[in-house]
Amino acid sequence: MTLADATSISSPAVTAAQSTPRVRDLRLDFFRGLAMFIILIAHTPGNFLTSWIPARWGFSDATEIFVFCSGMASAIAFGGGFDRAGWFLGTARVLFRVWQVYWAHVGLFFATLALTVYLTDLDITGRNYWGQLNLWMMFVESDKWDNSNILLSFMTLRYVPNYFDILPMYMVVLLMMPVVMALSRVDLRLVAAFVVGVWIMGQTALLQYFNLGAYHFEFPAEPWSDRTWFFNPFGWQLIFFTGFAFMRGWLPKPPVTHLLLALAAFLVIANIPLSNIGVREFGFEWARDWRSAYKPLIDKSDFGILRYVHFLSLAYLFWVLAGDKGDNLLATGTSIVARAWEHILKIILKVGQQSLAVFITSMFTARLMGFMMDVWGRSTGMTLLVNLFGFCVLIGVAYGAGWFKSQPWRVRTAA
């Protein structure tokens, strides 16, 4: 699932890199790598940089980048397996990946739980860090649920705490892949009907409008309440399988035309007055009423349709700007700026290649970063320093995961 590390990013080898076939489009790893850094910023409590991440400029955010690129990566990693090994073994490989993601989810939860308990017990700041994550039911017994039942509910995904909900969503979407691949062998129109149909059945407001709310596809997040998974997999699978279809060739690459560029730019720019930045910085107070009245269209839980439109418009613009196969991302020349960009690009690509390990680490590290700023303050300099620390952690994990995946112990030196 990784871009060949042999692909050189350095200027002296640009010509060779362009003439040598690359394993996959640089843009996939580049934008997924950027999403990992943005997700870290977004999940760090009290981080003023959160006010300026892409999500504040429009309806879609780094989650769409992550899920869309995961769909593209899955087409590479699993789609070919269905073609080569058949549907049964292809499905087995997907199930194995789901198994890996499940244990990543479990490990992330208990590692973060242990961290927040430890930070709370330190009693340096007077804050309850596990309480901030609304994990009261793990410690406070009620008339309905004791701790053993809570643990069982968590392990069976009947209890999915807010903050720990993206990996369960990802697992369910992966489980839809064998169905999609089976339908694709019959007719691609069946794939489209399935994906769009499931998305429709995941839209709360739309179904309620037609008095079909009882048929809404969703998962309960807590056995003791009516709360559902924050990321509804039946809505979010639309963006996942869009990326999957593009990478499989089921959807053709959009043409690069002045008309499409103008339309995409218009949709992105027109979105700004309705965004958080539009209200907060430009004073478009009327946008608050608009967002409230049309909330289902931009709803993050069910993945409202305007989030989809905004993301595709933004993705098209950056897809064109990055150039064919990401060639425009490669540095040219020997200036200091070009050399610096070579190293930065290489780091971003590495982070994008190891997205699961990096994502898990970022969710854990974000809580630690919030604690660090609680202790040392949130001045501009300290906030930037703490964010730099977090970036370094993610980079270190990416390179470490890549090293382990390369299985260096299997390399034999020449006699």
Short mmCIF file of C-alpha atoms in Angstrom, two decimals:
data_model
loop_
_atom_site.label_atom_id
_atom_site.label_comp_id
_atom_site.label_asym_id
_atom_site.label_seq_id
_atom_site.Cartn_x
_atom_site.Cartn_y
_atom_site.Cartn_z
CA MET A 1 0.00 0.00 0.00
CA THR A 2 3.01 2.27 -0.08
CA LEU A 3 4.61 4.36 -2.75
CA ALA A 4 7.96 2.91 -3.72
CA ASP A 5 10.53 4.41 -1.43
CA ALA A 6 12.96 4.24 -4.31
CA THR A 7 11.09 7.11 -5.94
CA SER A 8 13.49 10.01 -5.62
CA ILE A 9 12.25 13.45 -4.70
CA SER A 10 15.59 15.17 -4.98
CA SER A 11 16.21 17.64 -7.80
CA PRO A 12 19.18 15.82 -9.40
CA ALA A 13 16.96 12.82 -9.93
CA VAL A 14 13.81 14.56 -11.10
CA THR A 15 14.31 13.44 -14.68
CA ALA A 16 14.85 9.85 -13.64
CA ALA A 17 11.82 9.94 -11.36
CA GLN A 18 9.66 11.21 -14.17
CA SER A 19 10.87 8.57 -16.62
CA THR A 20 10.53 5.68 -14.16
CA PRO A 21 6.99 4.33 -13.71
CA ARG A 22 5.71 5.16 -10.25
CA VAL A 23 3.69 2.72 -8.21
CA ARG A 24 0.84 5.15 -7.76
CA ASP A 25 -0.13 8.78 -8.04
CA LEU A 26 1.91 11.03 -5.73
CA ARG A 27 -1.22 13.06 -5.07
CA LEU A 28 -2.80 10.20 -3.12
CA ASP A 29 -0.06 10.07 -0.47
CA PHE A 30 0.50 13.82 -0.50
CA PHE A 31 -3.05 14.86 0.30
CA ARG A 32 -3.59 12.02 2.75
CA GLY A 33 -0.38 13.08 4.50
CA LEU A 34 -1.64 16.67 4.74
CA ALA A 35 -4.91 15.36 6.16
CA MET A 36 -3.02 13.59 8.95
CA PHE A 37 -1.42 16.85 10.11
CA ILE A 38 -4.74 18.70 9.89
CA ILE A 39 -6.51 15.98 11.88
CA LEU A 40 -3.89 16.28 14.64
CA ILE A 41 -4.45 20.04 14.82
CA ALA A 42 -8.23 19.64 14.83
CA HIS A 43 -8.25 17.14 17.71
CA THR A 44 -5.92 19.08 20.01
CA PRO A 45 -8.00 20.85 22.71
CA GLY A 46 -7.56 24.61 22.85
CA ASN A 47 -5.37 24.76 19.74
CA PHE A 48 -5.88 28.16 18.10
CA LEU A 49 -4.68 26.71 14.78
CA THR A 50 -7.97 24.82 14.69
CA SER A 51 -9.69 28.10 13.82
CA TRP A 52 -7.84 28.23 10.51
CA ILE A 53 -7.87 24.66 9.21
CA PRO A 54 -9.61 24.04 5.83
CA ALA A 55 -12.82 22.96 7.59
CA ARG A 56 -13.35 26.56 8.69
CA TRP A 57 -13.41 27.73 5.07
CA GLY A 58 -16.04 25.36 3.76
CA PHE A 59 -18.39 22.49 4.43
CA SER A 60 -15.93 19.63 3.93
CA ASP A 61 -12.79 19.04 5.96
CA ALA A 62 -9.84 16.69 6.45
CA THR A 63 -12.20 13.78 7.18
CA GLU A 64 -13.35 13.82 3.56
CA ILE A 65 -9.73 13.82 2.40
CA PHE A 66 -8.93 10.87 4.64
CA VAL A 67 -11.96 8.79 3.61
CA PHE A 68 -11.73 9.66 -0.11
CA CYS A 69 -8.02 8.81 -0.25
CA SER A 70 -8.66 5.65 1.78
CA GLY A 71 -11.10 4.60 -0.91
CA MET A 72 -8.46 5.21 -3.57
CA ALA A 73 -5.82 3.33 -1.58
CA SER A 74 -8.25 0.45 -0.99
CA ALA A 75 -8.81 0.15 -4.72
CA ILE A 76 -5.06 -0.34 -5.11
CA ALA A 77 -4.57 -2.60 -2.10
CA PHE A 78 -7.72 -4.73 -2.30
CA GLY A 79 -9.31 -4.17 -5.71
CA GLY A 80 -6.50 -5.90 -7.54
CA GLY A 81 -6.72 -8.78 -5.08
CA PHE A 82 -10.30 -9.45 -6.12
CA ASP A 83 -9.16 -9.51 -9.77
CA ARG A 84 -6.17 -11.81 -9.21
CA ALA A 85 -7.34 -14.15 -6.46
CA GLY A 86 -11.09 -14.13 -6.95
CA TRP A 87 -13.98 -12.83 -4.88
CA PHE A 88 -13.61 -15.26 -1.97
CA LEU A 89 -9.94 -14.60 -1.28
CA GLY A 90 -10.41 -10.90 -2.00
CA THR A 91 -13.11 -10.83 0.66
CA ALA A 92 -10.85 -12.72 3.05
CA ARG A 93 -8.19 -10.05 2.66
CA VAL A 94 -10.71 -7.31 3.37
CA LEU A 95 -11.87 -9.16 6.49
CA PHE A 96 -8.27 -9.41 7.66
CA ARG A 97 -7.89 -5.65 7.24
CA VAL A 98 -11.10 -5.09 9.21
CA TRP A 99 -9.64 -7.32 11.94
CA GLN A 100 -6.50 -5.15 12.01
CA VAL A 101 -8.49 -1.92 12.15
CA TYR A 102 -10.69 -3.34 14.93
CA TRP A 103 -7.72 -4.01 17.18
CA ALA A 104 -6.25 -0.64 16.28
CA HIS A 105 -9.53 0.89 17.49
CA VAL A 106 -9.42 -1.11 20.74
CA GLY A 107 -5.77 -0.27 21.35
CA LEU A 108 -6.32 3.43 20.66
CA PHE A 109 -9.21 3.58 23.11
CA PHE A 110 -7.46 1.90 26.01
CA ALA A 111 -4.17 3.73 25.42
CA THR A 112 -6.00 7.08 25.39
CA LEU A 113 -8.08 6.06 28.41
CA ALA A 114 -4.91 5.17 30.34
CA LEU A 115 -3.28 8.47 29.33
CA THR A 116 -6.26 10.60 30.38
CA VAL A 117 -6.59 8.77 33.70
CA TYR A 118 -2.88 9.30 34.38
CA LEU A 119 -3.00 12.99 33.45
CA THR A 120 -6.07 13.48 35.65
CA ASP A 121 -4.45 11.70 38.60
CA LEU A 122 -1.38 13.94 38.28
CA ASP A 123 -3.69 16.76 39.40
CA ILE A 124 -1.41 19.42 37.93
CA THR A 125 -4.10 21.38 36.13
CA GLY A 126 -7.19 20.39 38.12
CA ARG A 127 -8.87 19.16 34.94
CA ASN A 128 -10.59 15.82 34.43
CA TYR A 129 -9.19 14.60 31.12
CA TRP A 130 -11.24 11.44 30.81
CA GLY A 131 -14.28 13.53 31.64
CA GLN A 132 -13.47 15.79 28.69
CA LEU A 133 -13.93 12.76 26.45
CA ASN A 134 -17.26 11.98 28.13
CA LEU A 135 -16.01 8.65 29.47
CA TRP A 136 -17.93 8.91 32.73
CA MET A 137 -19.64 5.59 32.20
CA MET A 138 -16.28 3.83 32.36
CA PHE A 139 -15.90 4.90 35.98
CA VAL A 140 -19.33 5.81 37.36
CA GLU A 141 -21.67 2.88 37.72
CA SER A 142 -25.35 3.49 37.04
CA ASP A 143 -28.56 1.59 37.60
CA LYS A 144 -28.48 0.43 33.99
CA TRP A 145 -24.88 -0.46 33.25
CA ASP A 146 -21.99 -1.65 35.36
CA ASN A 147 -18.38 -1.57 34.16
CA SER A 148 -18.37 -5.13 32.81
CA ASN A 149 -21.36 -4.43 30.58
CA ILE A 150 -19.75 -1.22 29.35
CA LEU A 151 -16.59 -3.08 28.38
CA LEU A 152 -18.60 -5.76 26.60
CA SER A 153 -20.58 -3.07 24.79
CA PHE A 154 -17.35 -1.38 23.74
CA MET A 155 -15.74 -4.56 22.48
CA THR A 156 -18.83 -5.39 20.40
CA LEU A 157 -19.08 -1.81 19.04
CA ARG A 158 -22.42 -1.25 20.74
CA TYR A 159 -20.68 1.51 22.70
CA VAL A 160 -18.70 3.82 20.41
CA PRO A 161 -17.53 6.93 22.27
CA ASN A 162 -17.47 10.23 20.38
CA TYR A 163 -13.81 10.86 19.39
CA PHE A 164 -13.29 7.14 18.80
CA ASP A 165 -15.87 6.80 16.05
CA ILE A 166 -14.00 7.12 12.75
CA LEU A 167 -12.36 3.68 12.79
CA PRO A 168 -15.67 1.84 13.42
CA MET A 169 -17.12 3.77 10.48
CA TYR A 170 -14.14 2.75 8.37
CA MET A 171 -14.62 -0.92 9.29
CA VAL A 172 -18.25 -0.95 8.20
CA VAL A 173 -17.40 0.76 4.91
CA LEU A 174 -14.67 -1.82 4.25
CA LEU A 175 -17.23 -4.57 4.84
CA MET A 176 -19.30 -3.12 1.99
CA MET A 177 -16.42 -3.62 -0.45
CA PRO A 178 -17.14 -7.32 -1.23
CA VAL A 179 -20.73 -6.37 -2.06
CA VAL A 180 -19.54 -3.59 -4.36
CA MET A 181 -17.03 -5.89 -6.07
CA ALA A 182 -19.68 -8.58 -6.57
CA LEU A 183 -22.08 -6.06 -8.12
CA SER A 184 -19.33 -4.69 -10.37
CA ARG A 185 -18.99 -8.10 -12.00
CA VAL A 186 -22.61 -7.87 -13.07
CA ASP A 187 -23.03 -4.23 -14.04
CA LEU A 188 -21.42 -1.01 -12.80
CA ARG A 189 -24.84 0.59 -12.75
CA LEU A 190 -25.72 -1.77 -9.92
CA VAL A 191 -22.71 -0.43 -8.00
CA ALA A 192 -23.95 3.13 -8.49
CA ALA A 193 -27.48 2.17 -7.45
CA PHE A 194 -26.18 0.39 -4.33
CA VAL A 195 -23.86 3.20 -3.20
CA VAL A 196 -26.38 5.98 -3.86
CA GLY A 197 -29.23 3.93 -2.39
CA VAL A 198 -27.34 3.23 0.83
CA TRP A 199 -26.41 6.92 1.10
CA ILE A 200 -30.07 7.91 0.73
CA MET A 201 -31.07 5.45 3.44
CA GLY A 202 -28.50 7.08 5.70
CA GLN A 203 -30.02 10.58 5.39
CA THR A 204 -32.13 11.26 8.47
CA ALA A 205 -33.88 14.43 7.34
CA LEU A 206 -34.57 13.17 3.82
CA LEU A 207 -36.25 10.01 5.05
CA GLN A 208 -38.23 11.89 7.67
CA TYR A 209 -39.49 14.25 4.98
CA PHE A 210 -41.02 11.26 3.17
CA ASN A 211 -42.20 9.68 6.45
CA LEU A 212 -39.61 6.92 6.12
CA GLY A 213 -37.61 7.76 9.22
CA ALA A 214 -38.15 4.27 10.63
CA TYR A 215 -36.02 2.88 7.80
CA HIS A 216 -33.01 5.11 8.47
CA PHE A 217 -29.72 3.19 8.37
CA GLU A 218 -27.64 3.93 11.46
CA PHE A 219 -25.91 2.31 14.44
CA PRO A 220 -26.61 3.09 18.11
CA ALA A 221 -23.52 4.41 19.90
CA GLU A 222 -24.73 3.79 23.46
CA PRO A 223 -27.13 1.09 24.70
CA TRP A 224 -28.28 3.47 27.46
CA SER A 225 -29.16 6.44 25.21
CA ASP A 226 -30.50 7.36 21.78
CA ARG A 227 -27.14 8.64 20.55
CA THR A 228 -25.93 7.11 17.29
CA TRP A 229 -22.46 6.83 15.73
CA PHE A 230 -21.25 10.32 14.91
CA PHE A 231 -19.88 9.13 11.57
CA ASN A 232 -22.73 7.24 9.94
CA PRO A 233 -20.97 4.68 7.69
CA PHE A 234 -24.01 4.45 5.42
CA GLY A 235 -23.59 8.13 4.55
CA TRP A 236 -19.79 8.25 4.46
CA GLN A 237 -19.42 5.26 2.17
CA LEU A 238 -20.44 7.58 -0.70
CA ILE A 239 -17.15 9.50 -0.58
CA PHE A 240 -15.14 6.33 0.05
CA PHE A 241 -16.51 4.52 -2.99
CA THR A 242 -16.19 7.64 -5.11
CA GLY A 243 -12.44 7.52 -4.53
CA PHE A 244 -12.53 3.75 -5.00
CA ALA A 245 -14.35 4.10 -8.34
CA PHE A 246 -11.93 6.73 -9.65
CA MET A 247 -8.93 4.55 -8.84
CA ARG A 248 -10.56 1.44 -10.32
CA GLY A 249 -11.34 3.31 -13.53
CA TRP A 250 -15.08 2.92 -13.09
CA LEU A 251 -15.35 6.71 -13.11
CA PRO A 252 -13.28 8.46 -15.79
CA LYS A 253 -10.85 11.19 -14.86
CA PRO A 254 -12.63 14.53 -15.25
CA PRO A 255 -11.36 16.59 -18.18
CA VAL A 256 -9.31 19.69 -17.46
CA THR A 257 -11.31 22.52 -19.01
CA HIS A 258 -11.70 26.21 -18.28
CA LEU A 259 -15.42 25.66 -17.70
CA LEU A 260 -14.93 22.97 -15.05
CA LEU A 261 -12.15 24.94 -13.37
CA ALA A 262 -14.35 28.03 -13.24
CA LEU A 263 -17.31 26.06 -11.89
CA ALA A 264 -15.23 24.35 -9.21
CA ALA A 265 -13.61 27.65 -8.19
CA PHE A 266 -17.02 29.33 -8.03
CA LEU A 267 -18.44 26.60 -5.76
CA VAL A 268 -15.45 26.79 -3.43
CA ILE A 269 -15.45 30.60 -3.23
CA ALA A 270 -19.23 30.84 -2.92
CA ASN A 271 -18.98 28.50 0.05
CA ILE A 272 -16.81 30.92 2.07
CA PRO A 273 -19.62 33.28 3.17
CA LEU A 274 -21.48 30.25 4.57
CA SER A 275 -18.42 28.94 6.38
CA ASN A 276 -17.12 29.46 9.90
CA ILE A 277 -14.62 31.98 8.55
CA GLY A 278 -17.41 33.79 6.74
CA VAL A 279 -19.35 34.29 9.95
CA ARG A 280 -16.42 34.84 12.30
CA GLU A 281 -14.08 36.98 10.20
CA PHE A 282 -16.24 38.55 7.50
CA GLY A 283 -19.37 39.15 9.56
CA PHE A 284 -21.88 37.24 7.41
CA GLU A 285 -24.28 36.77 10.32
CA TRP A 286 -27.11 35.75 8.00
CA ALA A 287 -25.13 32.58 7.32
CA ARG A 288 -25.94 31.32 10.83
CA ASP A 289 -29.64 31.22 9.97
CA TRP A 290 -28.90 29.61 6.61
CA ARG A 291 -26.76 26.88 8.18
CA SER A 292 -29.46 26.20 10.76
CA ALA A 293 -32.25 26.06 8.17
CA TYR A 294 -30.33 23.79 5.79
CA LYS A 295 -28.37 21.78 8.34
CA PRO A 296 -29.22 18.38 6.76
CA LEU A 297 -27.43 19.45 3.55
CA ILE A 298 -24.17 20.03 5.42
CA ASP A 299 -24.63 17.50 8.21
CA LYS A 300 -21.35 15.80 9.07
CA SER A 301 -22.80 12.70 10.72
CA ASP A 302 -24.89 11.56 7.74
CA PHE A 303 -22.57 13.23 5.19
CA GLY A 304 -24.86 15.87 3.70
CA ILE A 305 -24.81 16.36 -0.05
CA LEU A 306 -23.29 19.86 0.01
CA ARG A 307 -20.25 18.48 1.82
CA TYR A 308 -19.86 16.09 -1.10
CA VAL A 309 -20.21 18.85 -3.70
CA HIS A 310 -17.78 21.13 -1.88
CA PHE A 311 -15.18 18.40 -1.47
CA LEU A 312 -15.33 17.30 -5.11
CA SER A 313 -14.95 20.92 -6.24
CA LEU A 314 -11.97 21.45 -3.96
CA ALA A 315 -10.43 18.11 -4.89
CA TYR A 316 -10.75 18.87 -8.60
CA LEU A 317 -8.93 22.20 -8.24
CA PHE A 318 -6.03 20.70 -6.30
CA TRP A 319 -5.96 17.63 -8.54
CA VAL A 320 -5.38 19.93 -11.51
CA LEU A 321 -2.89 22.14 -9.66
CA ALA A 322 -0.83 19.13 -8.59
CA GLY A 323 -0.44 18.06 -12.22
CA ASP A 324 -0.55 14.66 -13.88
CA LYS A 325 0.46 11.97 -11.37
CA GLY A 326 1.48 14.80 -9.04
CA ASP A 327 4.35 15.96 -11.26
CA ASN A 328 3.85 19.59 -10.21
CA LEU A 329 4.59 18.55 -6.63
CA LEU A 330 8.12 17.58 -7.53
CA ALA A 331 10.76 20.21 -6.88
CA THR A 332 12.73 21.64 -9.77
CA GLY A 333 15.99 23.52 -9.61
CA THR A 334 18.69 23.61 -6.97
CA SER A 335 17.69 26.65 -4.92
CA ILE A 336 17.41 26.50 -1.16
CA VAL A 337 13.61 26.68 -1.42
CA ALA A 338 13.53 23.79 -3.90
CA ARG A 339 15.76 21.65 -1.73
CA ALA A 340 13.68 22.43 1.36
CA TRP A 341 10.53 21.47 -0.52
CA GLU A 342 12.13 18.18 -1.59
CA HIS A 343 12.56 17.18 2.05
CA ILE A 344 9.13 18.45 3.09
CA LEU A 345 7.45 16.57 0.25
CA LYS A 346 9.26 13.37 1.12
CA ILE A 347 8.08 13.66 4.73
CA ILE A 348 4.45 14.36 3.75
CA LEU A 349 4.45 11.37 1.39
CA LYS A 350 5.81 9.10 4.10
CA VAL A 351 3.11 10.24 6.54
CA GLY A 352 0.45 9.64 3.89
CA GLN A 353 1.78 6.15 3.17
CA GLN A 354 1.48 5.10 6.83
CA SER A 355 -1.88 6.73 7.47
CA LEU A 356 -3.40 4.14 9.83
CA ALA A 357 -0.44 4.09 12.23
CA VAL A 358 -0.15 7.88 12.01
CA PHE A 359 -3.88 8.45 12.55
CA ILE A 360 -3.96 6.28 15.68
CA THR A 361 -0.92 8.05 17.06
CA SER A 362 -2.39 11.48 16.29
CA MET A 363 -5.57 10.79 18.26
CA PHE A 364 -3.48 9.78 21.27
CA THR A 365 -0.92 12.58 20.87
CA ALA A 366 -3.61 15.25 20.54
CA ARG A 367 -4.73 14.63 24.14
CA LEU A 368 -1.15 14.88 25.36
CA MET A 369 -0.67 18.11 23.42
CA GLY A 370 -3.78 19.59 25.02
CA PHE A 371 -2.38 18.73 28.45
CA MET A 372 0.99 20.28 27.58
CA MET A 373 -0.69 23.57 26.67
CA ASP A 374 -2.82 23.43 29.83
CA VAL A 375 0.40 23.30 31.83
CA TRP A 376 2.64 25.66 29.82
CA GLY A 377 0.03 28.03 28.45
CA ARG A 378 -1.37 28.84 25.02
CA SER A 379 0.72 31.75 23.90
CA THR A 380 1.36 31.85 20.17
CA GLY A 381 4.92 30.64 20.57
CA MET A 382 4.05 27.81 22.95
CA THR A 383 1.14 26.66 20.80
CA LEU A 384 3.32 26.54 17.70
CA LEU A 385 6.02 24.68 19.65
CA VAL A 386 3.56 22.07 20.90
CA ASN A 387 2.17 21.60 17.39
CA LEU A 388 5.71 21.16 16.10
CA PHE A 389 6.23 18.49 18.75
CA GLY A 390 3.08 16.71 17.55
CA PHE A 391 4.19 16.88 13.92
CA CYS A 392 7.54 15.38 14.87
CA VAL A 393 5.78 12.51 16.64
CA LEU A 394 3.69 11.74 13.56
CA ILE A 395 6.72 11.90 11.30
CA GLY A 396 8.68 9.61 13.59
CA VAL A 397 5.83 7.09 13.67
CA ALA A 398 5.51 7.19 9.87
CA TYR A 399 9.19 6.44 9.33
CA GLY A 400 9.16 3.83 12.09
CA ALA A 401 6.14 2.05 10.64
CA GLY A 402 7.69 2.15 7.18
CA TRP A 403 10.91 0.67 8.54
CA PHE A 404 9.11 -2.22 10.23
CA LYS A 405 6.98 -2.88 7.13
CA SER A 406 10.12 -3.12 5.04
CA GLN A 407 11.18 -6.07 7.23
CA PRO A 408 14.87 -5.11 7.27
CA TRP A 409 15.71 -8.26 9.20
CA ARG A 410 15.06 -10.25 6.01
CA VAL A 411 17.76 -8.42 4.06
CA ARG A 412 20.86 -10.53 3.59
CA THR A 413 24.24 -8.97 3.06
CA ALA A 414 26.44 -10.24 0.32
CA ALA A 415 29.15 -12.68 1.43
#
